[in-house]
Amino acid sequence: MTEPQEARAELASTEEAGEGLYTARLLISYRGRRYTVEARRLIRRPAAASARQQGDYLLIELYDDQGKPVATCCIHRGHLEKGCLDCPSLLNPPRESQ
């Protein structure tokens, strides 16, 4: 029996952002919750996304239409578990509320 995947990412849309850059809108599923995240200032148009967990991080990998890597977004799992993706940096663990 296979274990259900805790994290998934799919590319919802891409748009040209000017100056030859692109913005990707990603749909992320993590432990039953769904989030929408934007990856901005990409130098190539992404065509696909995948997600994998590595330690305390969720790595969202973006690929172009030839399967070449475009970018990797790193999100500390603490942000996903708290349901807060509005922090200035998703790379660092979230601060404990005081």
mmCIF file of C-alpha atoms in Angstrom:
data_model
loop_
_atom_site.group_PDB
_atom_site.id
_atom_site.type_symbol
_atom_site.label_atom_id
_atom_site.label_comp_id
_atom_site.label_asym_id
_atom_site.label_seq_id
_atom_site.Cartn_x
_atom_site.Cartn_y
_atom_site.Cartn_z
ATOM 1 C CA MET A 1 0.000 0.000 0.000
ATOM 2 C CA THR A 2 1.426 3.409 -0.920
ATOM 3 C CA GLU A 3 1.418 6.334 1.449
ATOM 4 C CA PRO A 4 -0.483 9.435 0.279
ATOM 5 C CA GLN A 5 1.796 12.220 -0.851
ATOM 6 C CA GLU A 6 1.840 15.015 1.740
ATOM 7 C CA ALA A 7 2.798 17.740 -0.720
ATOM 8 C CA ARG A 8 1.801 18.507 -4.301
ATOM 9 C CA ALA A 9 2.277 21.496 -6.557
ATOM 10 C CA GLU A 10 0.676 22.374 -9.844
ATOM 11 C CA LEU A 11 1.151 25.295 -12.153
ATOM 12 C CA ALA A 12 -2.174 27.157 -12.308
ATOM 13 C CA SER A 13 -1.114 29.930 -14.691
ATOM 14 C CA THR A 14 1.778 31.974 -16.017
ATOM 15 C CA GLU A 15 1.840 35.503 -17.306
ATOM 16 C CA GLU A 16 4.369 37.837 -18.812
ATOM 17 C CA ALA A 17 5.388 40.455 -16.259
ATOM 18 C CA GLY A 18 7.326 42.776 -18.560
ATOM 19 C CA GLU A 19 11.063 43.188 -19.097
ATOM 20 C CA GLY A 20 11.216 39.579 -20.355
ATOM 21 C CA LEU A 21 10.194 38.189 -16.946
ATOM 22 C CA TYR A 22 7.319 35.899 -15.965
ATOM 23 C CA THR A 23 5.075 35.320 -12.961
ATOM 24 C CA ALA A 24 3.785 31.836 -12.122
ATOM 25 C CA ARG A 25 0.744 31.144 -9.949
ATOM 26 C CA LEU A 26 1.135 27.842 -8.101
ATOM 27 C CA LEU A 27 -1.441 25.717 -6.309
ATOM 28 C CA ILE A 28 0.160 23.895 -3.395
ATOM 29 C CA SER A 29 -1.468 21.076 -1.432
ATOM 30 C CA TYR A 30 0.116 20.210 1.902
ATOM 31 C CA ARG A 31 -1.418 17.889 4.501
ATOM 32 C CA GLY A 32 -4.968 18.497 3.330
ATOM 33 C CA ARG A 33 -4.664 22.288 2.989
ATOM 34 C CA ARG A 34 -4.472 24.218 -0.283
ATOM 35 C CA TYR A 35 -2.509 27.407 -0.891
ATOM 36 C CA THR A 36 -1.957 29.741 -3.829
ATOM 37 C CA VAL A 37 1.544 31.180 -4.168
ATOM 38 C CA GLU A 38 3.098 33.407 -6.818
ATOM 39 C CA ALA A 39 6.672 33.019 -8.035
ATOM 40 C CA ARG A 40 7.762 36.307 -9.601
ATOM 41 C CA ARG A 41 10.618 37.558 -11.775
ATOM 42 C CA LEU A 42 11.274 34.245 -13.519
ATOM 43 C CA ILE A 43 13.605 34.499 -16.508
ATOM 44 C CA ARG A 44 11.817 31.731 -18.500
ATOM 45 C CA ARG A 45 8.158 30.764 -18.775
ATOM 46 C CA PRO A 46 7.500 27.715 -16.574
ATOM 47 C CA ALA A 47 5.390 24.899 -18.014
ATOM 48 C CA ALA A 48 5.276 22.440 -15.094
ATOM 49 C CA ALA A 49 5.744 22.241 -11.327
ATOM 50 C CA SER A 50 6.520 19.512 -8.821
ATOM 51 C CA ALA A 51 6.882 19.389 -5.045
ATOM 52 C CA ARG A 52 9.023 17.354 -2.697
ATOM 53 C CA GLN A 53 9.914 17.520 0.953
ATOM 54 C CA GLN A 54 13.508 17.752 2.084
ATOM 55 C CA GLY A 55 13.976 18.005 5.825
ATOM 56 C CA ASP A 56 11.962 20.951 7.157
ATOM 57 C CA TYR A 57 11.432 22.409 3.677
ATOM 58 C CA LEU A 58 8.975 21.989 0.867
ATOM 59 C CA LEU A 59 10.781 22.454 -2.441
ATOM 60 C CA ILE A 60 8.625 23.573 -5.364
ATOM 61 C CA GLU A 61 10.500 23.002 -8.599
ATOM 62 C CA LEU A 62 9.485 24.776 -11.812
ATOM 63 C CA TYR A 63 10.405 23.483 -15.286
ATOM 64 C CA ASP A 64 10.130 24.943 -18.779
ATOM 65 C CA ASP A 65 8.467 23.193 -21.740
ATOM 66 C CA GLN A 66 11.701 21.285 -22.456
ATOM 67 C CA GLY A 67 11.907 19.930 -18.895
ATOM 68 C CA LYS A 68 14.794 22.203 -17.938
ATOM 69 C CA PRO A 69 14.773 23.736 -14.431
ATOM 70 C CA VAL A 70 13.530 27.331 -14.212
ATOM 71 C CA ALA A 71 13.460 27.913 -10.443
ATOM 72 C CA THR A 72 13.107 26.253 -7.050
ATOM 73 C CA CYS A 73 10.973 27.832 -4.326
ATOM 74 C CA CYS A 74 11.834 26.820 -0.737
ATOM 75 C CA ILE A 75 9.113 27.089 1.906
ATOM 76 C CA HIS A 76 9.759 26.167 5.534
ATOM 77 C CA ARG A 77 7.067 23.680 6.585
ATOM 78 C CA GLY A 78 6.281 25.777 9.675
ATOM 79 C CA HIS A 79 4.605 28.377 7.455
ATOM 80 C CA LEU A 80 2.422 25.722 5.836
ATOM 81 C CA GLU A 81 1.540 24.102 9.159
ATOM 82 C CA LYS A 82 0.525 27.478 10.641
ATOM 83 C CA GLY A 83 -1.389 28.347 7.471
ATOM 84 C CA CYS A 84 0.500 31.641 7.110
ATOM 85 C CA LEU A 85 2.119 32.423 3.783
ATOM 86 C CA ASP A 86 2.064 36.214 4.236
ATOM 87 C CA CYS A 87 5.479 36.459 5.920
ATOM 88 C CA PRO A 88 8.184 38.486 4.122
ATOM 89 C CA SER A 89 10.376 35.355 3.909
ATOM 90 C CA LEU A 90 9.048 31.829 3.623
ATOM 91 C CA LEU A 91 12.573 30.415 3.707
ATOM 92 C CA ASN A 92 13.163 31.090 7.418
ATOM 93 C CA PRO A 93 11.057 29.358 10.070
ATOM 94 C CA PRO A 94 8.091 31.449 11.244
ATOM 95 C CA ARG A 95 8.560 33.421 14.435
ATOM 96 C CA GLU A 96 6.796 32.227 17.522
ATOM 97 C CA SER A 97 3.875 34.483 18.424
ATOM 98 C CA GLN A 98 4.430 36.474 21.584
#
